[in-house]
Amino acid sequence: MKFVDTSQNLRGRLMAVQIAAVMLLSVLGVRLYLLQVVRGRHYAEIAQNQRIRLLPITAPRGSIFDRNGHPLVDSRPIYNVILSREDVRGKELNSLVQPLSEGLGLDGDILRDRFKEIESLPAFESIPVKLDATQGDIAWVEARELEFPELRVEQQPQRRYPPNGLLAHVLGYVGEISPEQLKQPAYKDKGLKPGDVMGQSGLEQSYDDVLRGRDGYRKVVVDSRGRIQDEIEVVLPQPGQDMITTIDLDLQLAAEEQLANSATKRGVIVAMDPNNGEILALASAPTFDPNIFSQRIGTKAGRAEYVALLNDPDKPLINRAVQSRYPPGSTWKIPMAVAGLQQGAITLEHSNLVCGGGITVGNKFTRCMGNHGSPDVRAAITRSCDGYFYRLGLKMGLDGIIAMVDEFDLNKRTGVDLPNEVGSRTPTEFKAILDRRNQSWKDIDTVFASFGQVYEEMTPLSMLRTVAGIGLRGKLYVPHFLKELKPIGEPGTADYRQARGFESLDSSHPNPKIVSIPDDINQAVIEGMWGVVNNGGTGAGIRMVGFEIAGKTGTAQVVGLGKDVGKNKDHSWFVSYAPAYKPEISVIALIENSGFGSNHAAPAVRQIYDVYYRKTRHEEPPGAAPVAKTAKPPRKAPAKPQETTVVEGQ
């Protein structure tokens, strides 16, 4: 009898082992198929990336020069400590905060904030950990190559700006692109990525595309620890184009000095060539140091400086020439006089209007700064007669004033090649506000709208463009800073970028805009402006014999009479050009809360003319000799007005 031992169930066990083996092999086969066939290309690429790296080479930004070739902005090479995002994939970045902050002297909170920002962003090549690393920082990274293989040191260019905030509002500054900017299509379309540095203000922002250049790269072979073993390819970066600006550094320094020495140290001075719109100087005070943003913003001290700028009540980050609006005061009388004559509210033969020491409309009396009798339009400008322009405004009516605003583009931006320019506010906007409130526009409102108070808020650059255009007999050029962009590369190659000059950033702005002003009307208004300085007017104190200035003072109220003291004192204006009958240069000054235009803004402007005169005539500027009875006209023109008595006015 055959004995069969079934106590161990060997047959069943063998079968179970076989089934398990088949299932395991099937799973392994499926997994191998997925890894090698379905996702084979993906993992091959990862393996290749572990071996080959593209290390970016940042392109140096183009340098910026003044019109005479003096360097204003350049870049210097620095060493940055970089963290490779690829090498820390899957690692908790916050675990690196303590060792990196201790070893590299970084602020832990700032480093933690940076890591938090990048966690929400797509993976990218590298993260700047410390800018402008010292030799000690570099030695620390190299000594810990095994402990922190994700760290490396790269040489990169860093932007360097003039000291003491010189030209800060014109040049602007660069900074790392923010997460908010990266979400905007305008930046995505340019291929920008986290960590890239771009223009954030001023000319750096307006011309970022041409200043930034094109980055290169190094293709290298690395080992498992990220150490470079071999270099396969190098594509050199293409520097950005150098920019020649219209700025005259000597005039700029003079403008900055005048603001620094002004009564309130707050205001703006702009000098421009009225014949083409080239801005020779633009100073806005108070100013700031752009190097905060390019060099120190990644430090605790740098961030404290930035917060202090944001909280400063004097708003140093604001470019007052294009981002602040002020009541223009009596400077508004210049386009009013032109429009009044054009529209026939007055004529050259019958331009006399009563001053009356002011005007009463209803139960409201609005005063003049004097009693000027019954001046004609020339004398009304020269002596800054408010009463004259109250009555001229009533003759023109609101429609006439609005027509003037449209004619001189006073309700539009100037088109200057700086970012964030604001438009002026004119009676057009204020009338619309009253309409929305179901309030009617009254005659007293027209009076207020006729002399630069209440219903006008102008940017200084807009007022300069208007008055300079009148000096050129109706040619209003677009103000700008770009004189020339230097070429890069060889002609005919793909990398070639040609030289070019200024082109209006807004095609809706003709350059120049032609305002049709009859010669006799234009001549009469210019004679009035000539008299402001040269025939006993409100700017007589800055007269230059042989270099005759045409201009207009302005004193703009900030609050009602009786309250205009201290920080609420009137703004001081002076807008001008010279020589009066063949303009070469136009200058405007606004000194905030300082008082009469003749006492503060006009003397500041005179200092700019002095510097210009020395540069162009190569001799000391003339003083204010006794006023001549008549002035010699540069062409066939009516004789200039006779000598008049100086009357304190606006």
XYZ file of C-alpha atoms in Angstrom:
650
model
C 0.000 0.000 0.000
C 1.382 3.415 -1.055
C 1.671 5.935 1.752
C 0.901 9.613 0.970
C 1.717 12.228 3.565
C -0.861 15.058 3.285
C -0.121 16.655 6.627
C 2.210 19.283 5.041
C -0.065 20.082 2.024
C 3.004 20.397 -0.161
C 1.040 20.442 -3.373
C -1.059 23.400 -2.257
C 1.915 25.266 -1.002
C 3.789 24.736 -4.205
C 0.839 25.999 -6.180
C 0.597 29.141 -4.007
C 4.292 29.830 -4.486
C 3.939 29.484 -8.221
C 0.950 31.834 -8.352
C 2.745 34.415 -6.199
C 5.818 34.198 -8.387
C 3.766 34.686 -11.550
C 1.947 37.683 -10.031
C 5.170 39.260 -8.818
C 6.820 38.784 -12.191
C 3.737 40.250 -13.883
C 3.842 43.310 -11.635
C 7.542 43.745 -12.263
C 6.996 43.314 -15.997
C 4.260 45.924 -16.053
C 6.382 48.279 -13.988
C 9.391 47.774 -16.245
C 7.172 48.400 -19.271
C 5.913 51.672 -17.753
C 9.392 52.808 -16.788
C 11.231 51.810 -19.937
C 8.609 52.181 -22.659
C 5.768 54.433 -21.551
C 7.847 56.906 -19.501
C 11.282 55.977 -20.760
C 11.889 59.316 -22.457
C 10.884 61.222 -19.326
C 13.327 59.390 -17.081
C 16.062 59.532 -19.674
C 15.677 63.292 -19.679
C 15.907 63.395 -15.884
C 19.048 61.300 -15.985
C 20.509 63.601 -18.616
C 19.646 66.642 -16.526
C 21.374 65.092 -13.555
C 24.475 64.950 -15.663
C 24.213 68.104 -17.842
C 23.352 71.538 -16.497
C 22.723 74.902 -18.110
C 24.235 77.621 -15.958
C 22.966 81.079 -16.945
C 25.363 83.930 -17.666
C 23.593 87.182 -16.921
C 23.925 89.852 -19.580
C 25.251 93.217 -18.341
C 22.750 96.031 -18.742
C 23.602 98.852 -21.062
C 25.232 101.877 -19.472
C 23.514 105.268 -19.365
C 25.324 108.526 -20.223
C 24.492 112.199 -20.316
C 24.445 114.058 -23.622
C 28.175 114.849 -23.351
C 29.271 111.276 -22.629
C 29.543 111.516 -18.849
C 28.592 108.128 -17.336
C 25.485 108.221 -15.169
C 24.747 104.507 -14.599
C 26.925 101.452 -15.099
C 27.242 97.879 -13.845
C 30.021 96.355 -11.782
C 30.803 92.626 -11.501
C 29.940 91.036 -8.162
C 29.771 87.471 -6.832
C 26.432 86.017 -5.769
C 25.727 82.869 -3.796
C 23.178 80.821 -5.755
C 21.074 77.864 -4.636
C 20.233 75.292 -7.338
C 16.522 74.501 -7.157
C 17.105 71.206 -8.934
C 19.389 69.994 -6.158
C 16.938 70.708 -3.359
C 13.928 69.073 -4.977
C 11.978 67.297 -2.253
C 13.976 68.976 0.508
C 12.360 71.285 3.050
C 13.861 74.668 2.223
C 13.262 76.061 5.698
C 15.758 73.545 7.015
C 18.432 75.572 5.218
C 17.485 78.886 6.811
C 19.511 78.538 10.009
C 22.796 77.220 8.551
C 22.735 79.672 5.635
C 21.834 82.687 7.748
C 24.559 81.857 10.268
C 27.215 80.969 7.713
C 26.568 83.814 5.253
C 25.476 86.502 7.686
C 21.934 86.667 6.279
C 18.763 87.759 7.992
C 16.777 84.596 8.663
C 13.397 86.261 8.203
C 14.358 87.641 4.795
C 15.678 84.263 3.679
C 12.534 82.549 4.948
C 10.362 85.035 3.055
C 12.309 84.376 -0.132
C 11.902 80.607 0.200
C 8.191 81.081 0.855
C 7.817 83.146 -2.319
C 9.436 80.549 -4.562
C 7.453 77.613 -3.151
C 4.363 78.854 -4.982
C 6.224 79.344 -8.253
C 7.196 76.842 -10.956
C 10.606 75.222 -10.587
C 13.450 77.255 -12.067
C 17.174 77.074 -12.421
C 18.434 78.900 -9.354
C 17.632 81.095 -6.354
C 19.832 84.065 -5.401
C 20.692 83.576 -1.730
C 23.205 86.370 -1.149
C 24.176 89.218 -3.468
C 27.622 90.801 -3.491
C 29.213 87.964 -1.553
C 32.486 88.662 0.248
C 35.631 86.561 -0.008
C 34.668 85.075 3.353
C 31.249 84.064 1.978
C 32.846 82.433 -1.048
C 35.317 80.506 1.166
C 32.438 79.334 3.386
C 30.518 77.937 0.373
C 33.578 76.192 -1.066
C 34.508 74.667 2.293
C 31.032 73.126 2.627
C 30.730 71.769 -0.885
C 29.885 68.285 0.383
C 27.446 69.485 3.030
C 25.626 71.917 0.717
C 26.168 70.724 -2.884
C 23.184 72.826 -3.960
C 25.135 76.067 -3.389
C 27.406 77.661 -5.967
C 29.008 81.057 -6.566
C 28.381 82.991 -9.780
C 29.697 86.280 -11.079
C 26.915 88.659 -12.093
C 26.646 92.386 -12.912
C 25.155 94.761 -10.338
C 23.689 98.178 -11.174
C 25.429 101.240 -9.746
C 23.737 104.661 -9.551
C 25.086 108.159 -8.821
C 25.472 109.074 -5.134
C 23.200 111.395 -3.138
C 20.104 110.584 -5.183
C 21.335 112.494 -8.247
C 18.866 111.973 -11.125
C 17.064 109.277 -9.132
C 13.619 110.136 -10.498
C 14.877 110.154 -14.077
C 17.126 107.094 -14.089
C 14.899 104.990 -11.840
C 16.227 101.677 -10.583
C 16.264 97.928 -11.223
C 14.991 95.169 -9.011
C 14.155 91.481 -9.044
C 10.903 90.700 -10.814
C 8.114 90.161 -8.293
C 5.645 87.235 -8.129
C 2.837 89.678 -8.941
C 4.624 90.881 -12.079
C 5.255 87.309 -13.187
C 1.501 86.742 -13.287
C 1.034 89.541 -15.813
C 1.050 88.545 -19.513
C 3.248 91.527 -20.414
C 6.142 89.985 -18.470
C 5.394 86.337 -19.267
C 5.518 87.098 -22.982
C 9.063 88.418 -22.598
C 10.249 85.119 -21.172
C 11.106 86.588 -17.789
C 11.399 84.213 -14.856
C 11.815 84.453 -11.079
C 15.173 85.883 -10.108
C 15.490 88.028 -13.239
C 16.407 91.671 -12.698
C 14.461 94.301 -14.626
C 13.800 98.038 -14.656
C 11.251 98.995 -12.030
C 11.172 102.783 -12.392
C 12.341 105.703 -14.534
C 14.314 105.194 -17.736
C 15.377 101.773 -16.462
C 11.730 100.725 -16.771
C 10.798 102.627 -19.938
C 13.745 101.209 -21.888
C 14.174 97.908 -20.054
C 13.868 95.822 -23.227
C 16.895 97.468 -24.843
C 18.969 98.001 -21.700
C 18.569 94.444 -20.381
C 20.422 92.565 -23.107
C 20.208 88.800 -23.685
C 21.520 86.243 -21.226
C 23.982 83.534 -22.234
C 24.699 80.166 -20.625
C 27.310 77.484 -19.898
C 26.422 73.868 -20.660
C 28.421 71.745 -18.208
C 28.669 68.126 -17.065
C 28.219 67.603 -13.318
C 28.602 64.585 -11.060
C 26.046 63.216 -8.598
C 27.000 65.906 -6.101
C 26.519 68.731 -8.603
C 30.243 69.408 -9.055
C 31.274 70.560 -12.534
C 33.302 67.929 -14.353
C 33.451 69.313 -17.876
C 32.259 72.232 -19.994
C 30.454 71.342 -23.210
C 29.385 74.701 -24.611
C 29.428 78.426 -23.802
C 26.980 80.920 -25.299
C 28.165 84.395 -24.379
C 25.606 86.965 -23.254
C 24.802 89.979 -25.380
C 25.065 93.219 -23.390
C 22.209 95.681 -23.438
C 22.419 98.766 -25.614
C 24.115 101.815 -24.145
C 21.848 104.838 -23.830
C 22.819 108.459 -24.466
C 20.325 110.672 -22.685
C 19.443 114.305 -23.307
C 20.570 115.236 -19.777
C 23.234 117.904 -19.375
C 24.994 116.931 -16.157
C 26.104 120.496 -15.380
C 22.539 121.808 -15.601
C 21.283 118.835 -13.602
C 23.734 119.481 -10.779
C 22.684 123.134 -10.719
C 19.006 122.196 -10.556
C 19.587 119.717 -7.726
C 21.594 122.331 -5.825
C 18.837 124.938 -6.144
C 16.247 122.562 -4.723
C 18.563 121.508 -1.906
C 19.021 125.174 -0.978
C 15.370 126.171 -1.430
C 13.139 127.379 1.390
C 11.273 124.094 1.852
C 13.609 121.703 0.005
C 10.553 120.379 -1.797
C 9.818 121.042 -5.431
C 10.868 120.482 -9.011
C 13.026 122.150 -11.665
C 12.972 121.129 -15.332
C 15.101 122.499 -18.162
C 14.240 121.615 -21.763
C 15.293 122.461 -25.289
C 12.006 123.871 -26.644
C 13.140 123.269 -30.231
C 12.956 119.478 -29.976
C 11.663 118.501 -26.507
C 14.994 117.227 -25.201
C 15.005 117.488 -21.403
C 18.311 118.919 -20.239
C 17.675 118.586 -16.515
C 14.932 117.292 -14.245
C 15.320 117.504 -10.489
C 12.625 116.521 -8.015
C 13.086 117.004 -4.277
C 13.261 115.331 -1.916
C 15.064 112.531 -3.680
C 16.236 109.007 -2.746
C 19.127 106.607 -3.299
C 18.317 104.067 -6.083
C 21.188 101.877 -4.853
C 18.827 100.733 -2.093
C 16.959 98.674 -4.679
C 19.887 97.374 -6.716
C 22.307 96.655 -3.861
C 20.727 96.677 -0.396
C 17.078 95.638 -0.632
C 18.013 92.047 0.258
C 19.332 93.122 3.656
C 17.479 94.081 6.802
C 18.972 97.581 6.716
C 17.985 98.004 3.064
C 14.402 97.020 3.750
C 14.288 99.455 6.654
C 15.453 102.223 4.301
C 12.700 101.315 1.852
C 10.006 101.340 4.531
C 11.245 104.747 5.687
C 10.876 106.069 2.120
C 7.332 104.729 1.885
C 6.354 106.338 5.182
C 8.054 109.685 4.547
C 5.305 112.370 4.427
C 7.322 114.332 1.847
C 6.987 111.397 -0.600
C 10.556 111.221 -1.946
C 9.709 108.357 -4.312
C 7.312 110.594 -6.280
C 8.659 112.329 -9.383
C 7.014 115.711 -8.855
C 7.545 116.783 -12.478
C 5.202 114.143 -13.912
C 3.422 112.496 -10.971
C 2.251 115.497 -8.929
C -0.389 118.072 -9.800
C -0.424 121.640 -8.530
C -2.684 124.660 -9.074
C -0.704 126.622 -11.688
C -1.531 130.091 -10.375
C -0.686 132.927 -12.741
C 1.283 130.722 -15.145
C -2.208 129.739 -16.385
C -2.596 133.289 -17.741
C -0.276 132.621 -20.697
C -2.475 130.104 -22.563
C -5.538 132.111 -21.405
C -4.181 135.236 -23.116
C -3.459 133.348 -26.356
C -6.908 131.716 -26.387
C -8.727 134.946 -25.508
C -7.165 136.661 -28.516
C -7.700 133.667 -30.808
C -11.360 133.377 -29.884
C -12.058 137.094 -30.234
C -12.967 137.657 -26.597
C -10.446 140.493 -26.896
C -8.557 141.894 -29.872
C -5.102 143.375 -30.160
C -6.657 146.754 -30.893
C -9.112 146.526 -27.990
C -7.502 144.312 -25.356
C -7.857 146.671 -22.385
C -9.945 145.350 -19.482
C -10.597 146.875 -16.079
C -8.698 145.493 -13.084
C -10.844 147.069 -10.373
C -8.755 145.498 -7.641
C -10.777 142.341 -8.185
C -14.297 141.363 -9.190
C -17.630 140.802 -7.479
C -19.820 138.007 -8.805
C -23.047 137.609 -6.875
C -22.095 138.038 -3.244
C -18.529 136.813 -3.757
C -15.612 139.266 -4.107
C -12.423 137.833 -5.589
C -9.475 140.169 -5.171
C -6.498 141.110 -7.318
C -3.029 141.563 -5.814
C -3.115 145.243 -6.825
C -5.148 147.796 -8.748
C -3.772 148.013 -12.253
C -6.215 150.388 -13.866
C -7.239 149.205 -17.322
C -4.215 147.352 -18.786
C -3.962 145.856 -22.232
C -3.094 142.168 -22.605
C 0.680 142.778 -22.614
C 0.617 144.813 -19.404
C -1.819 142.374 -17.785
C 0.710 139.570 -18.291
C 3.689 141.687 -17.258
C 2.043 142.956 -14.082
C 0.125 139.699 -13.394
C -3.257 141.411 -13.107
C -5.785 138.930 -11.719
C -8.704 141.305 -12.234
C -7.954 141.423 -15.962
C -8.082 137.654 -16.326
C -11.235 137.317 -14.198
C -13.012 139.450 -16.789
C -11.281 137.753 -19.727
C -12.469 134.387 -18.414
C -16.066 135.618 -18.238
C -15.789 136.893 -21.814
C -14.453 133.521 -23.010
C -16.921 131.523 -20.959
C -16.492 127.932 -19.856
C -16.674 126.684 -23.447
C -13.832 128.992 -24.451
C -11.643 127.810 -21.559
C -12.359 124.165 -22.417
C -11.488 124.875 -26.062
C -8.160 126.304 -24.871
C -7.527 123.179 -22.771
C -8.112 120.972 -25.812
C -6.010 123.151 -28.107
C -2.910 122.963 -25.905
C -3.433 119.341 -24.797
C -3.651 120.527 -21.200
C -5.984 117.641 -20.379
C -3.547 115.032 -21.730
C -0.264 113.541 -20.631
C 2.767 115.076 -22.301
C 3.983 111.684 -23.594
C 7.341 111.924 -21.816
C 9.317 108.675 -21.913
C 9.004 108.038 -18.173
C 6.530 105.575 -16.662
C 3.494 106.468 -14.556
C 2.984 110.020 -15.820
C -0.315 111.455 -14.599
C -2.540 113.771 -16.570
C -3.356 117.284 -15.466
C -6.844 118.132 -14.217
C -8.666 120.980 -15.922
C -12.139 122.593 -15.872
C -13.276 119.804 -18.213
C -12.954 117.210 -15.440
C -14.320 119.455 -12.700
C -17.366 120.380 -14.817
C -18.069 116.661 -15.300
C -17.909 116.155 -11.519
C -20.455 118.921 -10.976
C -22.704 117.419 -13.654
C -22.677 114.037 -11.907
C -23.720 115.790 -8.704
C -26.509 117.672 -10.519
C -24.768 120.958 -9.661
C -24.629 123.814 -12.135
C -21.493 125.637 -13.236
C -21.780 129.298 -12.205
C -20.067 132.497 -13.306
C -17.952 132.494 -10.157
C -16.657 129.067 -11.206
C -15.595 130.558 -14.530
C -13.749 133.305 -12.644
C -11.899 130.694 -10.592
C -11.095 128.702 -13.754
C -9.540 131.765 -15.401
C -6.520 132.364 -13.158
C -5.144 128.950 -12.251
C -6.864 128.239 -8.954
C -9.568 125.795 -7.799
C -10.331 124.182 -11.171
C -6.831 123.489 -12.512
C -4.164 121.096 -11.292
C -1.193 120.878 -13.630
C 1.960 118.807 -13.746
C 5.030 121.077 -14.035
C 6.157 119.328 -17.233
C 2.786 119.943 -18.874
C 2.962 123.659 -18.084
C 6.547 123.880 -19.370
C 5.606 122.208 -22.659
C 2.712 124.614 -23.161
C 4.601 127.838 -22.489
C 7.699 126.685 -24.392
C 5.436 125.853 -27.337
C 3.985 129.362 -27.279
C 7.544 130.702 -27.307
C 8.097 128.663 -30.492
C 4.970 130.198 -32.004
C 2.786 127.120 -31.655
C 5.149 124.110 -31.846
C 4.646 121.795 -28.861
C 7.235 118.994 -28.812
C 6.979 115.789 -26.802
C 9.400 116.056 -23.850
C 11.866 113.174 -23.757
C 15.154 111.871 -22.345
C 16.361 109.458 -25.025
C 18.875 110.984 -27.388
C 20.425 107.826 -28.851
C 20.648 104.081 -28.309
C 24.039 102.740 -29.391
C 24.103 99.743 -31.779
C 24.997 96.230 -30.609
C 26.404 93.393 -32.732
C 27.429 93.250 -36.363
C 25.089 94.456 -39.113
C 23.460 91.556 -40.946
C 23.671 89.140 -38.010
C 20.726 87.853 -35.991
C 22.036 89.557 -32.849
C 22.385 92.987 -34.431
C 20.411 95.777 -32.791
C 20.672 99.065 -34.611
C 21.097 102.542 -33.210
C 18.010 104.700 -32.918
C 16.828 107.959 -31.463
C 13.694 108.991 -29.636
C 10.349 107.736 -30.874
C 7.165 108.757 -29.112
C 5.898 105.959 -26.880
C 2.338 107.086 -27.625
C 1.435 107.306 -31.307
C -1.479 109.602 -30.457
C 1.014 112.377 -29.644
C 2.168 114.139 -32.847
C 5.681 115.485 -32.470
C 5.437 118.379 -32.618
C 1.802 119.276 -32.194
C 1.131 122.448 -34.167
C -1.144 124.999 -32.543
C -2.214 127.617 -35.059
C -1.448 130.978 -33.428
C -1.463 134.069 -35.651
C 1.893 135.838 -35.564
C 0.563 139.110 -34.201
C -1.244 137.358 -31.340
C 1.785 135.262 -30.511
C 4.005 138.339 -30.615
C 1.773 140.248 -28.188
C 1.803 137.445 -25.619
C 5.574 137.005 -25.907
C 6.007 140.735 -25.367
C 3.990 140.453 -22.171
C 6.208 137.592 -20.979
C 9.301 139.562 -21.983
C 8.053 142.419 -19.820
C 7.688 140.150 -16.764
C 11.493 140.049 -16.548
C 12.715 142.922 -18.700
C 10.187 145.726 -18.285
C 9.477 146.065 -14.593
C 7.267 142.995 -14.179
C 7.011 140.475 -11.376
C 10.249 138.710 -12.387
C 12.425 141.790 -12.818
C 14.932 140.584 -10.242
C 16.382 137.909 -12.572
C 16.938 140.068 -15.656
C 19.953 139.160 -17.820
C 21.113 141.926 -20.130
C 21.785 140.534 -23.601
C 20.158 137.186 -22.780
C 16.555 138.229 -22.386
C 14.297 135.869 -20.478
C 10.579 135.642 -21.226
C 8.583 134.133 -18.415
C 5.708 134.213 -15.981
C 5.681 134.044 -12.214
C 2.933 132.225 -10.366
C 1.827 132.105 -6.751
C -0.684 129.306 -6.201
C -2.814 129.164 -3.076
C -3.020 125.860 -1.263
C -5.632 126.924 1.305
C -7.832 129.981 1.843
C -6.490 133.393 2.777
C -5.485 133.674 6.406
C -4.516 130.007 6.614
C -1.640 130.186 4.133
C 1.224 129.861 6.596
C 3.849 127.219 7.335
C 3.244 124.026 5.360
C 0.149 125.637 3.842
C 1.997 128.574 2.270
C 1.501 129.237 -1.426
C 3.421 127.297 -4.074
C 6.011 129.344 -5.942
C 6.104 129.038 -9.777
C 8.215 130.454 -12.561
C 7.982 129.226 -16.164
C 10.234 130.711 -18.830
C 12.431 130.427 -21.888
C 15.386 132.357 -23.319
C 16.302 134.186 -25.403
C 12.812 135.632 -25.545
C 12.571 135.908 -29.338
C 14.713 132.948 -30.355
C 14.367 130.293 -27.638
C 17.290 127.976 -26.926
C 16.307 126.715 -23.491
C 13.143 126.703 -21.401
C 13.101 126.283 -17.610
C 10.357 125.862 -15.028
C 10.645 125.804 -11.247
C 8.076 124.999 -8.600
C 9.066 125.393 -4.952
C 6.370 123.964 -2.711
C 4.814 126.064 0.056
C 7.429 128.811 -0.147
C 5.492 131.950 -1.160
C 5.712 134.341 -4.109
C 7.035 133.030 -7.415
C 9.200 136.127 -7.808
C 10.942 135.450 -4.486
C 11.705 131.739 -4.763
C 11.081 130.013 -8.104
C 12.382 132.814 -10.345
C 15.795 133.144 -8.613
C 16.222 129.350 -8.796
C 15.569 129.470 -12.539
C 18.065 132.295 -12.951
C 20.801 130.038 -11.575
C 20.066 127.481 -14.293
C 20.329 130.162 -16.963
C 23.649 131.269 -15.464
C 25.110 127.771 -15.892
C 23.725 127.510 -19.427
C 25.137 130.924 -20.334
C 28.616 129.983 -19.117
C 28.516 126.724 -21.108
C 27.312 128.276 -24.350
C 28.837 131.788 -24.268
C 32.034 130.917 -22.395
C 31.816 133.994 -20.219
C 30.228 135.098 -16.994
C 26.475 135.778 -17.213
C 25.343 139.409 -17.258
C 23.566 141.132 -14.409
C 20.400 143.198 -14.398
C 21.396 146.555 -15.896
C 18.880 149.448 -15.988
C 15.803 148.609 -18.034
C 15.911 149.889 -21.606
C 13.048 151.956 -22.912
C 12.587 149.591 -25.798
C 14.135 146.303 -26.757
C 15.570 145.523 -30.115
C 13.293 143.087 -31.929
C 14.953 140.087 -33.567
C 12.696 140.434 -36.546
C 10.013 142.788 -37.729
C 7.804 142.991 -34.677
C 6.048 145.646 -32.625
C 8.259 147.553 -30.226
C 8.370 146.135 -26.748
C 6.370 147.925 -24.078
C 7.568 151.000 -22.267
C 8.922 150.861 -18.767
C 6.278 150.260 -16.096
C 6.151 150.432 -12.349
C 6.896 147.221 -10.480
C 3.801 145.936 -8.700
C 4.006 143.005 -6.312
C 1.818 140.299 -7.726
C 1.657 136.670 -8.565
